[in-house]
PDB file of C-alpha atoms in Angstrom:
ATOM      1  CA  MET N 288    -105.854  27.328  11.994  1.00 83.00           C
ATOM      2  CA  PHE N 289    -103.202  29.223  10.048  1.00 83.00           C
ATOM      3  CA  GLY N 290    -103.419  32.904   9.042  1.00 89.00           C
ATOM      4  CA  HIS N 291    -103.069  33.288   5.272  1.00 89.00           C
ATOM      5  CA  ILE N 292    -102.120  36.602   3.630  1.00 89.00           C
ATOM      6  CA  ASP N 293    -102.534  36.242  -0.127  1.00 88.00           C
ATOM      7  CA  TYR N 294     -99.854  38.736  -1.205  1.00 92.00           C
ATOM      8  CA  LEU N 295     -97.079  38.033  -3.692  1.00 94.00           C
ATOM      9  CA  ASN N 296     -94.435  38.490  -1.008  1.00 95.00           C
ATOM     10  CA  LEU N 297     -95.610  35.248   0.615  1.00 95.00           C
ATOM     11  CA  LEU N 298     -96.148  33.275  -2.597  1.00 95.00           C
ATOM     12  CA  PRO N 299     -93.080  31.018  -2.028  1.00 96.00           C
ATOM     13  CA  PHE N 300     -94.341  30.193   1.467  1.00 95.00           C
ATOM     14  CA  HIS N 301     -97.841  29.353   0.242  1.00 93.00           C
ATOM     15  CA  ILE N 302     -96.402  27.031  -2.414  1.00 93.00           C
ATOM     16  CA  PHE N 303     -94.311  25.358   0.283  1.00 94.00           C
ATOM     17  CA  MET N 304     -97.384  24.942   2.505  1.00 91.00           C
ATOM     18  CA  LYS N 305     -99.480  23.421  -0.282  1.00 89.00           C
ATOM     19  CA  LYS N 306     -96.756  20.908  -1.014  1.00 88.00           C
ATOM     20  CA  HIS N 307     -95.865  19.847   2.513  1.00 87.00           C
ATOM     21  CA  TYR N 308     -98.755  20.910   4.788  1.00 82.00           C
ATOM     22  CA  TYR N 309    -101.777  20.831   2.478  1.00 74.00           C
ATOM     23  CA  ASN N 310    -104.110  19.604   5.240  1.00 76.00           C
ATOM     24  CA  TYR N 311    -103.795  22.811   7.272  1.00 77.00           C
ATOM     25  CA  THR N 312    -106.937  24.907   7.701  1.00 81.00           C
ATOM     26  CA  THR N 313    -106.319  28.534   6.772  1.00 84.00           C
ATOM     27  CA  LYS N 314    -108.036  31.851   7.373  1.00 85.00           C
ATOM     28  CA  LYS N 315    -107.389  34.262   4.506  1.00 87.00           C
ATOM     29  CA  SER N 316    -107.346  38.031   4.998  1.00 89.00           C
ATOM     30  CA  TYR N 317    -105.147  41.135   4.798  1.00 88.00           C
ATOM     31  CA  PRO N 318    -102.312  41.857   7.305  1.00 89.00           C
ATOM     32  CA  SER N 319    -104.071  44.091   9.850  1.00 90.00           C
ATOM     33  CA  LYS N 320    -107.056  41.698   9.992  1.00 92.00           C
ATOM     34  CA  ILE N 321    -104.731  38.720  10.482  1.00 92.00           C
ATOM     35  CA  ASN N 322    -103.103  40.679  13.328  1.00 92.00           C
ATOM     36  CA  ARG N 323    -106.477  40.954  15.056  1.00 93.00           C
ATOM     37  CA  LEU N 324    -107.277  37.276  14.513  1.00 94.00           C
ATOM     38  CA  PHE N 325    -103.882  36.377  15.961  1.00 94.00           C
ATOM     39  CA  GLU N 326    -104.437  38.613  19.003  1.00 93.00           C
ATOM     40  CA  LYS N 327    -107.775  36.891  19.629  1.00 94.00           C
ATOM     41  CA  LYS N 328    -106.072  33.492  19.153  1.00 94.00           C
ATOM     42  CA  ILE N 329    -108.468  32.590  16.357  1.00 94.00           C
ATOM     43  CA  VAL N 330    -105.414  31.625  14.302  1.00 93.00           C
ATOM     44  CA  ASP N 331    -102.618  29.559  15.830  1.00 93.00           C
ATOM     45  CA  ALA N 332     -99.799  31.011  13.731  1.00 95.00           C
ATOM     46  CA  ALA N 333     -99.240  33.666  11.074  1.00 95.00           C
ATOM     47  CA  PHE N 334     -96.896  36.261   9.635  1.00 96.00           C
ATOM     48  CA  ILE N 335     -98.023  39.225  11.724  1.00 95.00           C
ATOM     49  CA  SER N 336     -97.004  42.862  11.345  1.00 94.00           C
ATOM     50  CA  SER N 337     -93.690  43.694  13.020  1.00 95.00           C
ATOM     51  CA  ILE N 338     -95.298  46.494  15.018  1.00 93.00           C
ATOM     52  CA  LYS N 339     -97.591  43.892  16.608  1.00 94.00           C
ATOM     53  CA  SER N 340     -94.875  41.301  17.296  1.00 93.00           C
ATOM     54  CA  LYS N 341     -93.479  42.768  20.526  1.00 90.00           C
ATOM     55  CA  ASN N 342     -93.811  40.296  23.430  1.00 92.00           C
ATOM     56  CA  LYS N 343     -95.179  37.597  21.118  1.00 94.00           C
ATOM     57  CA  ILE N 344     -93.679  34.136  20.611  1.00 96.00           C
ATOM     58  CA  CYS N 345     -91.965  34.510  17.233  1.00 96.00           C
ATOM     59  CA  LEU N 346     -89.569  32.361  15.241  1.00 96.00           C
ATOM     60  CA  ASP N 347     -86.573  33.411  13.139  1.00 95.00           C
ATOM     61  CA  ALA N 348     -88.609  34.099  10.016  1.00 97.00           C
ATOM     62  CA  GLY N 349     -90.207  37.209   8.632  1.00 97.00           C
ATOM     63  CA  ILE N 350     -90.974  39.209   5.512  1.00 97.00           C
ATOM     64  CA  ILE N 351     -87.781  41.168   4.924  1.00 97.00           C
ATOM     65  CA  ALA N 352     -86.594  43.678   2.335  1.00 97.00           C
ATOM     66  CA  HIS N 353     -82.990  44.702   1.731  1.00 93.00           C
ATOM     67  CA  LYS N 354     -82.592  48.231   0.317  1.00 93.00           C
ATOM     68  CA  LYS N 355     -85.946  48.228  -1.517  1.00 94.00           C
ATOM     69  CA  VAL N 356     -89.265  46.401  -1.555  1.00 96.00           C
ATOM     70  CA  LEU N 357     -91.463  48.087  -4.247  1.00 94.00           C
ATOM     71  CA  SER N 358     -94.660  46.982  -2.509  1.00 94.00           C
ATOM     72  CA  VAL N 359     -94.719  49.429   0.420  1.00 94.00           C
ATOM     73  CA  LEU N 360     -95.032  52.954  -0.893  1.00 94.00           C
ATOM     74  CA  VAL N 361     -95.914  56.481   0.055  1.00 94.00           C
ATOM     75  CA  CYS N 362     -97.410  58.381  -2.876  1.00 92.00           C
ATOM     76  CA  ASP N 363     -98.387  61.978  -3.514  1.00 87.00           C
ATOM     77  CA  GLY N 364    -101.824  62.934  -2.317  1.00 81.00           C
ATOM     78  CA  GLU N 365    -103.848  63.339   0.841  1.00 80.00           C
ATOM     79  CA  ASN N 366    -102.330  61.840   4.013  1.00 83.00           C
ATOM     80  CA  LYS N 367    -103.974  58.448   4.244  1.00 81.00           C
ATOM     81  CA  ASP N 368    -103.057  55.240   6.076  1.00 77.00           C
ATOM     82  CA  ASP N 369    -103.552  51.884   4.380  1.00 75.00           C
ATOM     83  CA  ILE N 370    -106.295  50.035   6.295  1.00 82.00           C
ATOM     84  CA  GLU N 371    -104.628  46.722   5.419  1.00 79.00           C
ATOM     85  CA  SER N 372    -101.396  47.625   7.190  1.00 85.00           C
ATOM     86  CA  ASN N 373    -100.130  48.376  10.691  1.00 87.00           C
ATOM     87  CA  THR N 374     -96.336  48.367  10.323  1.00 91.00           C
ATOM     88  CA  SER N 375     -96.141  50.411   7.101  1.00 92.00           C
ATOM     89  CA  ASN N 376     -98.332  53.193   8.492  1.00 90.00           C
ATOM     90  CA  VAL N 377     -96.045  53.561  11.515  1.00 93.00           C
ATOM     91  CA  LEU N 378     -92.914  53.302   9.365  1.00 95.00           C
ATOM     92  CA  ALA N 379     -94.085  56.210   7.230  1.00 93.00           C
ATOM     93  CA  LYS N 380     -94.619  58.347  10.336  1.00 94.00           C
ATOM     94  CA  ILE N 381     -91.186  57.464  11.727  1.00 95.00           C
ATOM     95  CA  LEU N 382     -89.610  58.464   8.414  1.00 96.00           C
ATOM     96  CA  HIS N 383     -91.660  61.709   8.331  1.00 95.00           C
ATOM     97  CA  GLN N 384     -93.337  60.796   5.056  1.00 94.00           C
ATOM     98  CA  ASN N 385     -96.646  62.412   4.170  1.00 91.00           C
ATOM     99  CA  GLY N 386     -99.047  61.137   1.554  1.00 92.00           C
ATOM    100  CA  GLU N 387    -101.031  58.035   0.749  1.00 92.00           C
ATOM    101  CA  ILE N 388     -99.635  54.756   2.112  1.00 92.00           C
ATOM    102  CA  ILE N 389    -100.117  51.781  -0.215  1.00 92.00           C
ATOM    103  CA  ILE N 390     -99.021  48.204   0.458  1.00 92.00           C
ATOM    104  CA  GLY N 391     -99.144  44.770  -1.118  1.00 91.00           C
ATOM    105  CA  ASP N 392     -99.821  43.798  -4.698  1.00 92.00           C
ATOM    106  CA  LYS N 393    -101.726  47.005  -5.439  1.00 92.00           C
ATOM    107  CA  ALA N 394     -98.618  48.965  -4.391  1.00 92.00           C
ATOM    108  CA  LEU N 395     -96.394  46.863  -6.626  1.00 91.00           C
ATOM    109  CA  LYS N 396     -98.723  47.525  -9.558  1.00 90.00           C
ATOM    110  CA  ARG N 397     -98.707  51.242  -8.706  1.00 89.00           C
ATOM    111  CA  TYR N 398     -94.893  51.246  -8.607  1.00 88.00           C
ATOM    112  CA  TYR N 399     -94.686  50.155 -12.242  1.00 83.00           C
ATOM    113  CA  GLU N 400     -97.288  52.743 -13.251  1.00 82.00           C
ATOM    114  CA  ASP N 401     -96.113  55.715 -11.175  1.00 76.00           C
ATOM    115  CA  ASN N 402     -92.412  56.089 -10.391  1.00 75.00           C
ATOM    116  CA  SER N 403     -93.026  59.209  -8.292  1.00 82.00           C
ATOM    117  CA  CYS N 404     -93.947  57.095  -5.242  1.00 92.00           C
ATOM    118  CA  LYS N 405     -91.310  56.549  -2.547  1.00 94.00           C
ATOM    119  CA  ASP N 406     -90.235  53.101  -1.406  1.00 95.00           C
ATOM    120  CA  LEU N 407     -90.339  52.997   2.416  1.00 96.00           C
ATOM    121  CA  ALA N 408     -87.802  50.160   2.664  1.00 97.00           C
ATOM    122  CA  THR N 409     -85.361  52.269   0.635  1.00 97.00           C
ATOM    123  CA  LEU N 410     -85.880  55.274   2.901  1.00 97.00           C
ATOM    124  CA  TRP N 411     -85.282  53.103   5.986  1.00 97.00           C
ATOM    125  CA  TYR N 412     -82.079  51.693   4.472  1.00 97.00           C
ATOM    126  CA  GLU N 413     -80.818  55.157   3.524  1.00 97.00           C
ATOM    127  CA  LYS N 414     -81.310  56.301   7.117  1.00 96.00           C
ATOM    128  CA  TYR N 415     -80.016  53.262   9.033  1.00 96.00           C
ATOM    129  CA  GLU N 416     -78.248  51.016   6.473  1.00 97.00           C
ATOM    130  CA  LEU N 417     -80.323  48.080   7.645  1.00 97.00           C
ATOM    131  CA  PRO N 418     -82.888  45.800   6.013  1.00 97.00           C
ATOM    132  CA  PHE N 419     -86.486  46.276   7.085  1.00 97.00           C
ATOM    133  CA  VAL N 420     -88.614  43.560   8.652  1.00 97.00           C
ATOM    134  CA  PHE N 421     -92.253  44.086   7.690  1.00 96.00           C
ATOM    135  CA  ALA N 422     -93.647  40.998   9.401  1.00 96.00           C
ATOM    136  CA  ARG N 423     -92.632  38.139  11.687  1.00 96.00           C
ATOM    137  CA  PHE N 424     -93.797  34.558  11.892  1.00 97.00           C
ATOM    138  CA  CYS N 425     -95.396  34.270  15.324  1.00 97.00           C
ATOM    139  CA  ILE N 426     -97.294  31.515  17.080  1.00 96.00           C
ATOM    140  CA  ASN N 427     -99.921  31.121  19.771  1.00 95.00           C
ATOM    141  CA  LYS N 428     -99.272  27.423  20.408  1.00 90.00           C
ATOM    142  CA  ASP N 429     -97.477  24.296  19.125  1.00 90.00           C
ATOM    143  CA  LYS N 430     -94.064  25.973  19.008  1.00 90.00           C
ATOM    144  CA  LYS N 431     -92.199  22.742  18.292  1.00 91.00           C
ATOM    145  CA  LYS N 432     -94.413  21.909  15.307  1.00 91.00           C
ATOM    146  CA  TYR N 433     -94.180  25.368  13.756  1.00 92.00           C
ATOM    147  CA  LYS N 434     -90.455  25.647  14.381  1.00 94.00           C
ATOM    148  CA  LYS N 435     -89.942  22.445  12.393  1.00 94.00           C
ATOM    149  CA  MET N 436     -92.137  23.843   9.589  1.00 93.00           C
ATOM    150  CA  ILE N 437     -90.300  27.169   9.422  1.00 95.00           C
ATOM    151  CA  ASN N 438     -86.850  25.578   9.515  1.00 96.00           C
ATOM    152  CA  GLN N 439     -87.911  23.320   6.649  1.00 95.00           C
ATOM    153  CA  PHE N 440     -89.183  26.309   4.659  1.00 96.00           C
ATOM    154  CA  LEU N 441     -86.037  28.381   5.248  1.00 96.00           C
ATOM    155  CA  SER N 442     -83.776  25.520   4.201  1.00 95.00           C
ATOM    156  CA  GLN N 443     -85.417  25.061   0.792  1.00 91.00           C
ATOM    157  CA  LYS N 444     -85.276  26.938  -2.473  1.00 90.00           C
ATOM    158  CA  ILE N 445     -88.883  27.204  -3.592  1.00 92.00           C
ATOM    159  CA  TYR N 446     -89.626  26.680  -7.271  1.00 93.00           C
ATOM    160  CA  ILE N 447     -92.676  28.591  -8.544  1.00 93.00           C
ATOM    161  CA  PRO N 448     -94.314  26.834 -11.515  1.00 93.00           C
ATOM    162  CA  ASN N 449     -95.153  28.897 -14.590  1.00 93.00           C
ATOM    163  CA  TYR N 450     -98.865  28.200 -14.294  1.00 94.00           C
ATOM    164  CA  ILE N 451     -98.899  29.772 -10.818  1.00 94.00           C
ATOM    165  CA  LEU N 452     -96.925  32.799 -12.050  1.00 95.00           C
ATOM    166  CA  ASN N 453     -99.402  33.150 -14.913  1.00 95.00           C
ATOM    167  CA  LYS N 454    -102.316  32.922 -12.490  1.00 94.00           C
ATOM    168  CA  TYR N 455    -100.939  35.647 -10.210  1.00 93.00           C
ATOM    169  CA  SER N 456     -99.914  37.806 -13.144  1.00 94.00           C
ATOM    170  CA  LYS N 457    -103.489  37.737 -14.407  1.00 93.00           C
ATOM    171  CA  LYS N 458    -104.885  38.338 -10.930  1.00 92.00           C
ATOM    172  CA  THR N 459    -102.604  41.279 -10.056  1.00 92.00           C
ATOM    173  CA  GLU N 460    -102.137  42.677 -13.594  1.00 92.00           C
ATOM    174  CA  ILE N 461     -98.374  42.603 -13.002  1.00 92.00           C
ATOM    175  CA  PRO N 462     -96.178  41.041 -15.731  1.00 93.00           C
ATOM    176  CA  LYS N 463     -94.728  37.657 -14.857  1.00 93.00           C
ATOM    177  CA  LYS N 464     -91.139  38.858 -15.305  1.00 92.00           C
ATOM    178  CA  GLU N 465     -91.769  41.692 -12.830  1.00 93.00           C
ATOM    179  CA  ILE N 466     -93.177  39.245 -10.277  1.00 93.00           C
ATOM    180  CA  LYS N 467     -89.987  37.207 -10.565  1.00 94.00           C
ATOM    181  CA  LYS N 468     -87.842  40.320 -10.089  1.00 94.00           C
ATOM    182  CA  TYR N 469     -89.935  41.378  -7.108  1.00 95.00           C
ATOM    183  CA  LEU N 470     -89.612  38.042  -5.313  1.00 95.00           C
ATOM    184  CA  LYS N 471     -85.829  38.350  -5.486  1.00 95.00           C
ATOM    185  CA  LEU N 472     -86.114  41.417  -3.244  1.00 96.00           C
ATOM    186  CA  ILE N 473     -87.870  39.479  -0.493  1.00 96.00           C
ATOM    187  CA  SER N 474     -86.132  37.241   2.029  1.00 97.00           C
ATOM    188  CA  TYR N 475     -87.452  35.352   5.043  1.00 97.00           C
ATOM    189  CA  LYS N 476     -84.590  34.405   7.383  1.00 97.00           C
ATOM    190  CA  MET N 477     -84.053  36.574  10.466  1.00 96.00           C
ATOM    191  CA  GLY N 478     -80.331  37.036  11.017  1.00 96.00           C
ATOM    192  CA  TYR N 479     -78.303  39.497  13.077  1.00 97.00           C
ATOM    193  CA  LYS N 480     -78.958  42.583  10.927  1.00 97.00           C
ATOM    194  CA  GLU N 481     -82.664  41.810  10.613  1.00 97.00           C
ATOM    195  CA  LYS N 482     -83.049  41.450  14.382  1.00 97.00           C
ATOM    196  CA  LYS N 483     -81.052  44.642  14.957  1.00 97.00           C
ATOM    197  CA  SER N 484     -83.298  46.513  12.525  1.00 97.00           C
ATOM    198  CA  LEU N 485     -86.495  45.150  14.075  1.00 97.00           C
ATOM    199  CA  LYS N 486     -85.311  46.119  17.558  1.00 96.00           C
ATOM    200  CA  LYS N 487     -84.557  49.643  16.335  1.00 97.00           C
ATOM    201  CA  PHE N 488     -87.989  49.946  14.697  1.00 96.00           C
ATOM    202  CA  ILE N 489     -89.777  48.690  17.826  1.00 95.00           C
ATOM    203  CA  ASN N 490     -87.784  50.994  20.125  1.00 95.00           C
ATOM    204  CA  ILE N 491     -88.431  54.082  17.972  1.00 95.00           C
ATOM    205  CA  SER N 492     -92.117  53.186  17.685  1.00 94.00           C
ATOM    206  CA  LYS N 493     -92.393  52.799  21.450  1.00 92.00           C
ATOM    207  CA  LYS N 494     -90.555  56.077  22.087  1.00 91.00           C
ATOM    208  CA  LEU N 495     -92.924  57.924  19.741  1.00 85.00           C
ATOM    209  CA  GLY N 496     -95.999  56.339  21.307  1.00 89.00           C
ATOM    210  CA  TYR N 497     -97.004  53.999  18.475  1.00 82.00           C
ATOM    211  CA  ILE N 498     -96.748  50.934  20.731  1.00 77.00           C
TER     212      ILE N 498
END
């Protein structure tokens, strides 16, 4: 079974899966719930939160933002973690940001409605000049099979049909053109800088007692 997070940042991957691996059984939920399902080995593979990826078997793929992400925000208001997230809540604490943490499509919608919110990927880049890795593709078994899948995904340019963009635009209440712009901010291949950034995030988190 495969863990499925139905956020826009993974839309290209879901389209890829439907085209090439449509017979896979999936379990759909939000990131922190998928983390728990992965820990219990209810799902065989998933994009799990970076903060939960230490000592896991992970491949060279993740959900990565360079300089900005728009969908992981800290906004004015009462200090409040996002129950759907693990990594973003810790990232906000590391960056000494107080307020309401919002992630995913609801954060992206909020970004276009309220430009007073701060982008956590931007704050990380300003501090360390590194991209930020929000999640990693990790596996519980069948490494060879999933490695082939991920390499195939990373080697392709995924075309998103208009009818799917229209569907997600209606669902999220985010204009289609903004969804297209947003997806250009997201990358998936873990290279040198991405691994360096993840290591830094994990080490700081461990030092501060979040791991």
